[in-house]
Amino acid sequence: MQPKNFHSVHQSLLLWYEKNGRHDLPWRNASDVYHVYLSEVMLQQTQVRRVLEEYYFPFLERFPTLEVLASAPLEDVFALWSGLGYYRRAKNLYESAKLCGGVLPCDVAQLLRLRGVGRYTAHAVCSFGYGDAVGVVDTNIARVLRRYFGLKEAKEAQLWEAAELFLNRTSPTHHNLSLMDLGSLVCLPKAPLCHACPLETSCRAVKEIEAYTQTQKKNYSEKNLFFGMCVDGTKVAMCHSDGGMYKDMLTLPPLQERACREEALVGSFRHSVTKYRLHIYLYRVAIHELGEVVWVDASDFASLGVSSMTKKALRLYADTMKKEKRCTKHF
Ligand code: SF4
């Protein structure tokens, strides 16, 4: 791919963005770069609508600055993240807030030193938060670049190269945002709306669009997980997970499959998270069958940072108790 003059294409893109861009997203109008950073972390693997409707504002209300976030207990951060999934993100964000002493670095190299900040997030914060002239490549932009430049088989590094080459250095932020919106609103994965695209006349993929719309089948891993349910009055035995995707969060105590007694089975359910299709089995256990536990009052679950999987398990237990006509009012 050779450098060329993109002036008129840049103008068409910006015009399209002015008319069609998602200008009302609050992080696009934020004066505090922390808001941009938070939105980028929350939006990893999560839809805009969910972040906007349920998480972004309550999180900022509780942690209005990086400084406040850095000085809060981790449990409070998990509590505000509860249900959003990918809890490693919350912990990384929290550790980054501590690492940078409440002031977010303002260049890519320094941002990359923070926890969980990869090339995309570092560049997005610099472009959307500081207005720097740096290219950005997320899934949507990658698709637009791949198609526009005819880079069917391009590796990630080539797409970053293309993003830099294509960058509008006069309006870099709006340029990147326009590509992002174009990817999510027009250059759709299965059926791109080329007739409505400002890049149509010079896009390499238009004439052979079928070659760019074949989707790859996702590979999922099946996994069985076993948890113990031990209740004492209104309290439930929980433990802090010491690894995996729920690291440091409160979960029900995990069990070894061989230690599970069939007659103690409460029930099972399916749960999907990242690339895993989990089959969760819940067993009644006595306290002496468990290691170190933390007793948590059932009335506190609503405000605690527990995962959707744990919430489902608690619900399963409550429903089973109801069927067996045992007391469940606490769950
Ligand atoms: S013309 Fe079509 S394929 Fe090319 S960038 Fe636009 S929507 Fe995507």
PDB file of C-alpha atoms in Angstrom, residues 35-298:
ATOM      1  CA  HIS A  35     -14.098   9.227  31.386  1.00  0.00           C
ATOM      2  CA  VAL A  36     -12.715   8.249  27.983  1.00  0.00           C
ATOM      3  CA  TYR A  37     -10.435   5.655  29.556  1.00  0.00           C
ATOM      4  CA  LEU A  38     -13.296   4.224  31.645  1.00  0.00           C
ATOM      5  CA  SER A  39     -15.565   3.977  28.598  1.00  0.00           C
ATOM      6  CA  GLU A  40     -12.860   2.184  26.624  1.00  0.00           C
ATOM      7  CA  VAL A  41     -12.386  -0.370  29.406  1.00  0.00           C
ATOM      8  CA  MET A  42     -16.128  -0.906  29.866  1.00  0.00           C
ATOM      9  CA  LEU A  43     -16.722  -1.217  26.130  1.00  0.00           C
ATOM     10  CA  GLN A  44     -14.208  -4.038  25.707  1.00  0.00           C
ATOM     11  CA  GLN A  45     -16.411  -7.040  24.811  1.00  0.00           C
ATOM     12  CA  THR A  46     -19.562  -5.195  25.910  1.00  0.00           C
ATOM     13  CA  GLN A  47     -22.262  -3.440  23.893  1.00  0.00           C
ATOM     14  CA  VAL A  48     -22.567   0.349  24.037  1.00  0.00           C
ATOM     15  CA  ARG A  49     -26.217   0.152  25.122  1.00  0.00           C
ATOM     16  CA  ARG A  50     -25.476  -1.939  28.239  1.00  0.00           C
ATOM     17  CA  VAL A  51     -22.577   0.258  29.283  1.00  0.00           C
ATOM     18  CA  LEU A  52     -24.622   3.391  28.744  1.00  0.00           C
ATOM     19  CA  GLU A  53     -27.842   2.273  30.385  1.00  0.00           C
ATOM     20  CA  GLU A  54     -26.518   0.366  33.364  1.00  0.00           C
ATOM     21  CA  TYR A  55     -22.872   0.973  34.244  1.00  0.00           C
ATOM     22  CA  TYR A  56     -21.129   4.098  33.009  1.00  0.00           C
ATOM     23  CA  PHE A  57     -23.000   6.758  35.025  1.00  0.00           C
ATOM     24  CA  PRO A  58     -23.335   4.846  38.339  1.00  0.00           C
ATOM     25  CA  PHE A  59     -19.612   4.055  38.183  1.00  0.00           C
ATOM     26  CA  LEU A  60     -18.696   7.701  37.630  1.00  0.00           C
ATOM     27  CA  GLU A  61     -21.060   8.790  40.350  1.00  0.00           C
ATOM     28  CA  ARG A  62     -19.312   6.536  42.860  1.00  0.00           C
ATOM     29  CA  PHE A  63     -15.792   7.100  41.457  1.00  0.00           C
ATOM     30  CA  PRO A  64     -15.844  10.574  39.870  1.00  0.00           C
ATOM     31  CA  THR A  65     -12.066  10.741  39.521  1.00  0.00           C
ATOM     32  CA  LEU A  66      -9.166   8.313  39.144  1.00  0.00           C
ATOM     33  CA  GLU A  67      -8.018   9.441  42.582  1.00  0.00           C
ATOM     34  CA  VAL A  68     -11.300   8.435  44.219  1.00  0.00           C
ATOM     35  CA  LEU A  69     -11.160   5.135  42.373  1.00  0.00           C
ATOM     36  CA  ALA A  70      -7.594   4.478  43.528  1.00  0.00           C
ATOM     37  CA  SER A  71      -8.479   5.002  47.172  1.00  0.00           C
ATOM     38  CA  ALA A  72     -11.655   2.887  47.199  1.00  0.00           C
ATOM     39  CA  PRO A  73     -11.795  -0.755  48.328  1.00  0.00           C
ATOM     40  CA  LEU A  74     -11.613  -3.245  45.444  1.00  0.00           C
ATOM     41  CA  GLU A  75     -14.914  -4.808  46.618  1.00  0.00           C
ATOM     42  CA  ASP A  76     -16.682  -1.504  45.878  1.00  0.00           C
ATOM     43  CA  VAL A  77     -15.284  -1.508  42.350  1.00  0.00           C
ATOM     44  CA  PHE A  78     -16.473  -5.076  41.799  1.00  0.00           C
ATOM     45  CA  ALA A  79     -19.882  -4.135  43.189  1.00  0.00           C
ATOM     46  CA  LEU A  80     -20.321  -1.397  40.567  1.00  0.00           C
ATOM     47  CA  TRP A  81     -19.033  -3.793  37.881  1.00  0.00           C
ATOM     48  CA  SER A  82     -21.322  -6.623  38.958  1.00  0.00           C
ATOM     49  CA  GLY A  83     -23.090  -8.178  35.966  1.00  0.00           C
ATOM     50  CA  LEU A  84     -20.886  -6.454  33.375  1.00  0.00           C
ATOM     51  CA  GLY A  85     -18.620  -9.503  33.173  1.00  0.00           C
ATOM     52  CA  TYR A  86     -14.913  -9.795  32.377  1.00  0.00           C
ATOM     53  CA  TYR A  87     -14.080  -8.769  35.942  1.00  0.00           C
ATOM     54  CA  ARG A  88     -10.355  -8.718  35.207  1.00  0.00           C
ATOM     55  CA  ARG A  89     -11.069  -5.372  33.513  1.00  0.00           C
ATOM     56  CA  ALA A  90     -12.355  -3.886  36.773  1.00  0.00           C
ATOM     57  CA  LYS A  91      -9.309  -5.062  38.672  1.00  0.00           C
ATOM     58  CA  ASN A  92      -6.934  -3.779  35.982  1.00  0.00           C
ATOM     59  CA  LEU A  93      -8.653  -0.414  35.947  1.00  0.00           C
ATOM     60  CA  TYR A  94      -8.395  -0.213  39.721  1.00  0.00           C
ATOM     61  CA  GLU A  95      -4.720  -1.198  39.772  1.00  0.00           C
ATOM     62  CA  SER A  96      -3.971   1.263  36.976  1.00  0.00           C
ATOM     63  CA  ALA A  97      -5.622   4.054  38.962  1.00  0.00           C
ATOM     64  CA  LYS A  98      -3.300   3.220  41.857  1.00  0.00           C
ATOM     65  CA  LEU A  99      -0.272   2.915  39.575  1.00  0.00           C
ATOM     66  CA  CYS A 100      -0.677   6.297  37.952  1.00  0.00           C
ATOM     67  CA  GLY A 101      -1.449   8.093  41.210  1.00  0.00           C
ATOM     68  CA  GLY A 102      -4.743   9.448  39.988  1.00  0.00           C
ATOM     69  CA  VAL A 103      -3.292  11.183  36.895  1.00  0.00           C
ATOM     70  CA  LEU A 104      -3.598   9.397  33.599  1.00  0.00           C
ATOM     71  CA  PRO A 105      -0.421   9.429  31.451  1.00  0.00           C
ATOM     72  CA  CYS A 106      -0.685  11.371  28.222  1.00  0.00           C
ATOM     73  CA  ASP A 107       1.364   9.309  25.790  1.00  0.00           C
ATOM     74  CA  VAL A 108       1.044   5.852  24.297  1.00  0.00           C
ATOM     75  CA  ALA A 109       4.252   4.447  25.790  1.00  0.00           C
ATOM     76  CA  GLN A 110       3.283   5.405  29.349  1.00  0.00           C
ATOM     77  CA  LEU A 111      -0.306   4.262  28.938  1.00  0.00           C
ATOM     78  CA  LEU A 112       0.924   0.868  27.795  1.00  0.00           C
ATOM     79  CA  ARG A 113       2.544   0.439  31.216  1.00  0.00           C
ATOM     80  CA  LEU A 114      -0.843   0.428  32.925  1.00  0.00           C
ATOM     81  CA  ARG A 115      -2.629  -2.824  33.710  1.00  0.00           C
ATOM     82  CA  GLY A 116      -4.743  -4.268  30.939  1.00  0.00           C
ATOM     83  CA  VAL A 117      -3.937  -1.436  28.529  1.00  0.00           C
ATOM     84  CA  GLY A 118      -3.037  -2.742  25.104  1.00  0.00           C
ATOM     85  CA  ARG A 119      -2.269  -0.959  21.880  1.00  0.00           C
ATOM     86  CA  TYR A 120      -5.899  -0.218  21.061  1.00  0.00           C
ATOM     87  CA  THR A 121      -6.789   1.296  24.461  1.00  0.00           C
ATOM     88  CA  ALA A 122      -3.603   3.354  24.622  1.00  0.00           C
ATOM     89  CA  HIS A 123      -4.199   4.781  21.158  1.00  0.00           C
ATOM     90  CA  ALA A 124      -7.926   5.307  21.790  1.00  0.00           C
ATOM     91  CA  VAL A 125      -7.209   7.281  24.980  1.00  0.00           C
ATOM     92  CA  CYS A 126      -4.619   9.399  23.157  1.00  0.00           C
ATOM     93  CA  SER A 127      -6.861  10.001  20.164  1.00  0.00           C
ATOM     94  CA  PHE A 128     -10.266  10.459  21.865  1.00  0.00           C
ATOM     95  CA  GLY A 129      -9.039  11.836  25.168  1.00  0.00           C
ATOM     96  CA  TYR A 130      -6.068  14.001  24.197  1.00  0.00           C
ATOM     97  CA  GLY A 131      -6.785  14.607  20.499  1.00  0.00           C
ATOM     98  CA  ASP A 132      -3.417  13.187  19.419  1.00  0.00           C
ATOM     99  CA  ALA A 133      -2.704  12.326  15.795  1.00  0.00           C
ATOM    100  CA  VAL A 134      -2.458   8.561  16.240  1.00  0.00           C
ATOM    101  CA  GLY A 135      -4.195   5.801  14.328  1.00  0.00           C
ATOM    102  CA  VAL A 136      -6.727   3.571  16.103  1.00  0.00           C
ATOM    103  CA  VAL A 137      -7.721   0.041  15.125  1.00  0.00           C
ATOM    104  CA  ASP A 138     -10.638  -1.726  16.797  1.00  0.00           C
ATOM    105  CA  THR A 139     -12.788  -4.469  15.254  1.00  0.00           C
ATOM    106  CA  ASN A 140     -14.970  -2.009  13.343  1.00  0.00           C
ATOM    107  CA  ILE A 141     -12.108   0.103  12.034  1.00  0.00           C
ATOM    108  CA  ALA A 142     -10.162  -3.031  11.097  1.00  0.00           C
ATOM    109  CA  ARG A 143     -13.053  -4.204   8.957  1.00  0.00           C
ATOM    110  CA  VAL A 144     -13.341  -0.856   7.159  1.00  0.00           C
ATOM    111  CA  LEU A 145      -9.582  -0.661   6.530  1.00  0.00           C
ATOM    112  CA  ARG A 146      -9.382  -4.263   5.399  1.00  0.00           C
ATOM    113  CA  ARG A 147     -12.118  -3.681   2.853  1.00  0.00           C
ATOM    114  CA  TYR A 148     -11.235  -0.160   1.774  1.00  0.00           C
ATOM    115  CA  PHE A 149      -7.599  -1.004   1.047  1.00  0.00           C
ATOM    116  CA  GLY A 150      -8.320  -4.556  -0.173  1.00  0.00           C
ATOM    117  CA  LEU A 151      -6.224  -6.102   2.597  1.00  0.00           C
ATOM    118  CA  LYS A 152      -8.152  -9.353   2.705  1.00  0.00           C
ATOM    119  CA  GLU A 153      -5.482 -11.433   4.412  1.00  0.00           C
ATOM    120  CA  ALA A 154      -3.775  -8.625   6.314  1.00  0.00           C
ATOM    121  CA  LYS A 155      -2.362  -9.299   9.752  1.00  0.00           C
ATOM    122  CA  GLU A 156      -2.985  -6.906  12.621  1.00  0.00           C
ATOM    123  CA  ALA A 157       0.312  -5.069  12.150  1.00  0.00           C
ATOM    124  CA  GLN A 158      -0.592  -4.211   8.531  1.00  0.00           C
ATOM    125  CA  LEU A 159      -3.929  -2.806   9.625  1.00  0.00           C
ATOM    126  CA  TRP A 160      -2.202  -0.542  12.153  1.00  0.00           C
ATOM    127  CA  GLU A 161       0.100   0.564   9.372  1.00  0.00           C
ATOM    128  CA  ALA A 162      -2.915   1.292   7.168  1.00  0.00           C
ATOM    129  CA  ALA A 163      -4.573   3.249   9.994  1.00  0.00           C
ATOM    130  CA  GLU A 164      -1.505   5.485  10.342  1.00  0.00           C
ATOM    131  CA  LEU A 165      -1.205   5.974   6.611  1.00  0.00           C
ATOM    132  CA  PHE A 166      -4.897   6.808   6.248  1.00  0.00           C
ATOM    133  CA  LEU A 167      -5.001   9.083   9.307  1.00  0.00           C
ATOM    134  CA  ASN A 168      -6.348  12.563   8.765  1.00  0.00           C
ATOM    135  CA  ARG A 169      -3.764  14.592  10.666  1.00  0.00           C
ATOM    136  CA  THR A 170      -5.868  17.735  10.551  1.00  0.00           C
ATOM    137  CA  SER A 171      -8.846  16.118  12.360  1.00  0.00           C
ATOM    138  CA  PRO A 172      -7.452  12.862  13.801  1.00  0.00           C
ATOM    139  CA  THR A 173     -10.049  12.361  16.531  1.00  0.00           C
ATOM    140  CA  HIS A 174     -13.062  12.831  14.284  1.00  0.00           C
ATOM    141  CA  HIS A 175     -11.385  10.774  11.588  1.00  0.00           C
ATOM    142  CA  ASN A 176     -10.956   7.796  13.928  1.00  0.00           C
ATOM    143  CA  LEU A 177     -14.467   8.191  15.332  1.00  0.00           C
ATOM    144  CA  SER A 178     -15.913   8.366  11.825  1.00  0.00           C
ATOM    145  CA  LEU A 179     -14.205   5.096  10.864  1.00  0.00           C
ATOM    146  CA  MET A 180     -15.445   3.490  14.056  1.00  0.00           C
ATOM    147  CA  ASP A 181     -19.034   4.572  13.422  1.00  0.00           C
ATOM    148  CA  LEU A 182     -18.812   3.679   9.753  1.00  0.00           C
ATOM    149  CA  GLY A 183     -17.793   0.159  10.755  1.00  0.00           C
ATOM    150  CA  SER A 184     -20.628  -0.245  13.217  1.00  0.00           C
ATOM    151  CA  LEU A 185     -23.394   1.464  11.202  1.00  0.00           C
ATOM    152  CA  VAL A 186     -22.552   0.957   7.501  1.00  0.00           C
ATOM    153  CA  CYS A 187     -19.652  -1.383   6.827  1.00  0.00           C
ATOM    154  CA  LEU A 188     -21.443  -4.231   8.582  1.00  0.00           C
ATOM    155  CA  PRO A 189     -19.771  -7.645   8.881  1.00  0.00           C
ATOM    156  CA  LYS A 190     -22.334  -9.681   6.899  1.00  0.00           C
ATOM    157  CA  ALA A 191     -24.188  -7.128   4.759  1.00  0.00           C
ATOM    158  CA  PRO A 192     -22.309  -3.841   4.306  1.00  0.00           C
ATOM    159  CA  LEU A 193     -24.433  -0.923   3.113  1.00  0.00           C
ATOM    160  CA  CYS A 194     -21.987   0.206   0.444  1.00  0.00           C
ATOM    161  CA  HIS A 195     -24.563   2.422  -1.306  1.00  0.00           C
ATOM    162  CA  ALA A 196     -24.679   4.566   1.881  1.00  0.00           C
ATOM    163  CA  CYS A 197     -20.922   4.644   2.409  1.00  0.00           C
ATOM    164  CA  PRO A 198     -18.789   7.743   1.790  1.00  0.00           C
ATOM    165  CA  LEU A 199     -15.895   5.476   0.766  1.00  0.00           C
ATOM    166  CA  GLU A 200     -17.813   3.594  -1.925  1.00  0.00           C
ATOM    167  CA  THR A 201     -16.205   5.153  -5.001  1.00  0.00           C
ATOM    168  CA  SER A 202     -12.655   4.260  -3.969  1.00  0.00           C
ATOM    169  CA  CYS A 203     -13.227   1.136  -1.863  1.00  0.00           C
ATOM    170  CA  ARG A 204     -11.363  -1.911  -3.172  1.00  0.00           C
ATOM    171  CA  ALA A 205     -13.828  -4.425  -1.719  1.00  0.00           C
ATOM    172  CA  VAL A 206     -17.010  -3.155  -3.364  1.00  0.00           C
ATOM    173  CA  LYS A 207     -16.639  -5.269  -6.512  1.00  0.00           C
ATOM    174  CA  GLU A 208     -15.978  -8.501  -4.659  1.00  0.00           C
ATOM    175  CA  ILE A 209     -17.781  -7.918  -1.401  1.00  0.00           C
ATOM    176  CA  GLU A 210     -18.620 -11.634  -0.951  1.00  0.00           C
ATOM    177  CA  ALA A 211     -14.927 -12.297  -0.392  1.00  0.00           C
ATOM    178  CA  TYR A 212     -15.024  -9.927   2.600  1.00  0.00           C
ATOM    179  CA  THR A 213     -18.242 -11.061   4.227  1.00  0.00           C
ATOM    180  CA  GLN A 214     -17.545 -14.668   5.026  1.00  0.00           C
ATOM    181  CA  THR A 215     -17.728 -15.068   8.761  1.00  0.00           C
ATOM    182  CA  GLN A 216     -15.556 -17.442  10.687  1.00  0.00           C
ATOM    183  CA  LYS A 217     -17.212 -19.873  13.053  1.00  0.00           C
ATOM    184  CA  LYS A 218     -16.307 -19.209  16.663  1.00  0.00           C
ATOM    185  CA  ASN A 219     -14.694 -22.015  18.590  1.00  0.00           C
ATOM    186  CA  TYR A 220     -16.104 -22.453  22.058  1.00  0.00           C
ATOM    187  CA  SER A 221     -14.735 -24.606  24.860  1.00  0.00           C
ATOM    188  CA  GLU A 222     -17.075 -26.655  27.007  1.00  0.00           C
ATOM    189  CA  LYS A 223     -16.249 -26.808  30.708  1.00  0.00           C
ATOM    190  CA  ASN A 224     -17.900 -28.339  33.782  1.00  0.00           C
ATOM    191  CA  LEU A 225     -17.606 -26.425  37.069  1.00  0.00           C
ATOM    192  CA  PHE A 226     -18.748 -27.596  40.511  1.00  0.00           C
ATOM    193  CA  PHE A 227     -19.680 -25.344  43.445  1.00  0.00           C
ATOM    194  CA  GLY A 228     -20.742 -25.899  47.023  1.00  0.00           C
ATOM    195  CA  MET A 229     -23.724 -24.281  48.730  1.00  0.00           C
ATOM    196  CA  CYS A 230     -23.471 -24.104  52.490  1.00  0.00           C
ATOM    197  CA  VAL A 231     -26.041 -21.984  54.326  1.00  0.00           C
ATOM    198  CA  ASP A 232     -26.236 -21.063  57.969  1.00  0.00           C
ATOM    199  CA  GLY A 233     -29.423 -19.114  58.713  1.00  0.00           C
ATOM    200  CA  THR A 234     -29.285 -16.088  56.429  1.00  0.00           C
ATOM    201  CA  LYS A 235     -25.574 -16.464  55.726  1.00  0.00           C
ATOM    202  CA  VAL A 236     -23.932 -18.193  52.773  1.00  0.00           C
ATOM    203  CA  ALA A 237     -20.372 -19.568  52.725  1.00  0.00           C
ATOM    204  CA  MET A 238     -18.383 -17.803  50.007  1.00  0.00           C
ATOM    205  CA  CYS A 239     -14.709 -17.553  49.175  1.00  0.00           C
ATOM    206  CA  HIS A 240     -12.386 -15.208  47.295  1.00  0.00           C
ATOM    207  CA  SER A 241     -11.514 -16.786  43.976  1.00  0.00           C
ATOM    208  CA  ASP A 242      -7.735 -17.131  43.707  1.00  0.00           C
ATOM    209  CA  GLY A 243      -7.455 -17.390  39.937  1.00  0.00           C
ATOM    210  CA  GLY A 244      -9.133 -17.575  36.575  1.00  0.00           C
ATOM    211  CA  MET A 245     -11.666 -15.145  35.198  1.00  0.00           C
ATOM    212  CA  TYR A 246     -13.172 -14.346  38.639  1.00  0.00           C
ATOM    213  CA  LYS A 247      -9.854 -13.714  40.416  1.00  0.00           C
ATOM    214  CA  ASP A 248     -10.289 -11.891  43.760  1.00  0.00           C
ATOM    215  CA  MET A 249     -14.064 -11.877  43.499  1.00  0.00           C
ATOM    216  CA  LEU A 250     -16.434 -13.507  45.928  1.00  0.00           C
ATOM    217  CA  THR A 251     -17.715 -16.785  44.517  1.00  0.00           C
ATOM    218  CA  LEU A 252     -19.353 -19.897  45.895  1.00  0.00           C
ATOM    219  CA  PRO A 253     -16.674 -22.356  47.043  1.00  0.00           C
ATOM    220  CA  PRO A 254     -15.446 -24.474  44.117  1.00  0.00           C
ATOM    221  CA  LEU A 255     -15.518 -28.267  44.524  1.00  0.00           C
ATOM    222  CA  GLN A 256     -13.562 -31.091  42.935  1.00  0.00           C
ATOM    223  CA  GLU A 257     -15.801 -33.272  40.800  1.00  0.00           C
ATOM    224  CA  ARG A 258     -14.768 -36.405  42.659  1.00  0.00           C
ATOM    225  CA  ALA A 259     -15.905 -34.851  45.966  1.00  0.00           C
ATOM    226  CA  CYS A 260     -19.456 -34.231  44.717  1.00  0.00           C
ATOM    227  CA  ARG A 261     -22.163 -36.551  46.024  1.00  0.00           C
ATOM    228  CA  GLU A 262     -25.044 -37.133  43.629  1.00  0.00           C
ATOM    229  CA  GLU A 263     -27.677 -37.036  46.384  1.00  0.00           C
ATOM    230  CA  ALA A 264     -26.469 -33.543  47.355  1.00  0.00           C
ATOM    231  CA  LEU A 265     -27.003 -32.036  43.910  1.00  0.00           C
ATOM    232  CA  VAL A 266     -29.152 -28.895  44.044  1.00  0.00           C
ATOM    233  CA  GLY A 267     -29.249 -28.512  40.273  1.00  0.00           C
ATOM    234  CA  SER A 268     -27.285 -27.348  37.265  1.00  0.00           C
ATOM    235  CA  PHE A 269     -27.435 -24.655  34.613  1.00  0.00           C
ATOM    236  CA  ARG A 270     -25.534 -23.436  31.587  1.00  0.00           C
ATOM    237  CA  HIS A 271     -23.598 -20.193  31.520  1.00  0.00           C
ATOM    238  CA  SER A 272     -21.597 -18.600  28.706  1.00  0.00           C
ATOM    239  CA  VAL A 273     -18.621 -16.406  29.347  1.00  0.00           C
ATOM    240  CA  THR A 274     -15.926 -15.317  26.878  1.00  0.00           C
ATOM    241  CA  LYS A 275     -15.084 -18.414  24.812  1.00  0.00           C
ATOM    242  CA  TYR A 276     -16.418 -20.833  27.415  1.00  0.00           C
ATOM    243  CA  ARG A 277     -19.699 -22.679  27.497  1.00  0.00           C
ATOM    244  CA  LEU A 278     -19.899 -23.580  31.161  1.00  0.00           C
ATOM    245  CA  HIS A 279     -22.024 -26.268  32.716  1.00  0.00           C
ATOM    246  CA  ILE A 280     -22.392 -25.359  36.382  1.00  0.00           C
ATOM    247  CA  TYR A 281     -23.311 -27.949  39.022  1.00  0.00           C
ATOM    248  CA  LEU A 282     -24.383 -26.824  42.478  1.00  0.00           C
ATOM    249  CA  TYR A 283     -24.154 -29.131  45.516  1.00  0.00           C
ATOM    250  CA  ARG A 284     -25.233 -28.796  49.130  1.00  0.00           C
ATOM    251  CA  VAL A 285     -22.191 -29.171  51.320  1.00  0.00           C
ATOM    252  CA  ALA A 286     -21.434 -29.076  55.034  1.00  0.00           C
ATOM    253  CA  ILE A 287     -19.010 -26.525  56.358  1.00  0.00           C
ATOM    254  CA  HIS A 288     -16.389 -29.143  57.258  1.00  0.00           C
ATOM    255  CA  GLU A 289     -16.201 -30.099  53.550  1.00  0.00           C
ATOM    256  CA  LEU A 290     -14.971 -26.620  52.644  1.00  0.00           C
ATOM    257  CA  GLY A 291     -11.693 -24.806  53.120  1.00  0.00           C
ATOM    258  CA  GLU A 292     -11.495 -21.209  54.271  1.00  0.00           C
ATOM    259  CA  VAL A 293     -14.782 -19.370  53.744  1.00  0.00           C
ATOM    260  CA  VAL A 294     -16.250 -15.914  54.201  1.00  0.00           C
ATOM    261  CA  TRP A 295     -19.814 -15.790  55.550  1.00  0.00           C
ATOM    262  CA  VAL A 296     -21.936 -13.361  53.558  1.00  0.00           C
ATOM    263  CA  ASP A 297     -25.430 -12.334  54.530  1.00  0.00           C
ATOM    264  CA  ALA A 298     -27.912 -13.073  51.745  1.00  0.00           C
TER     265      ALA A 298
END
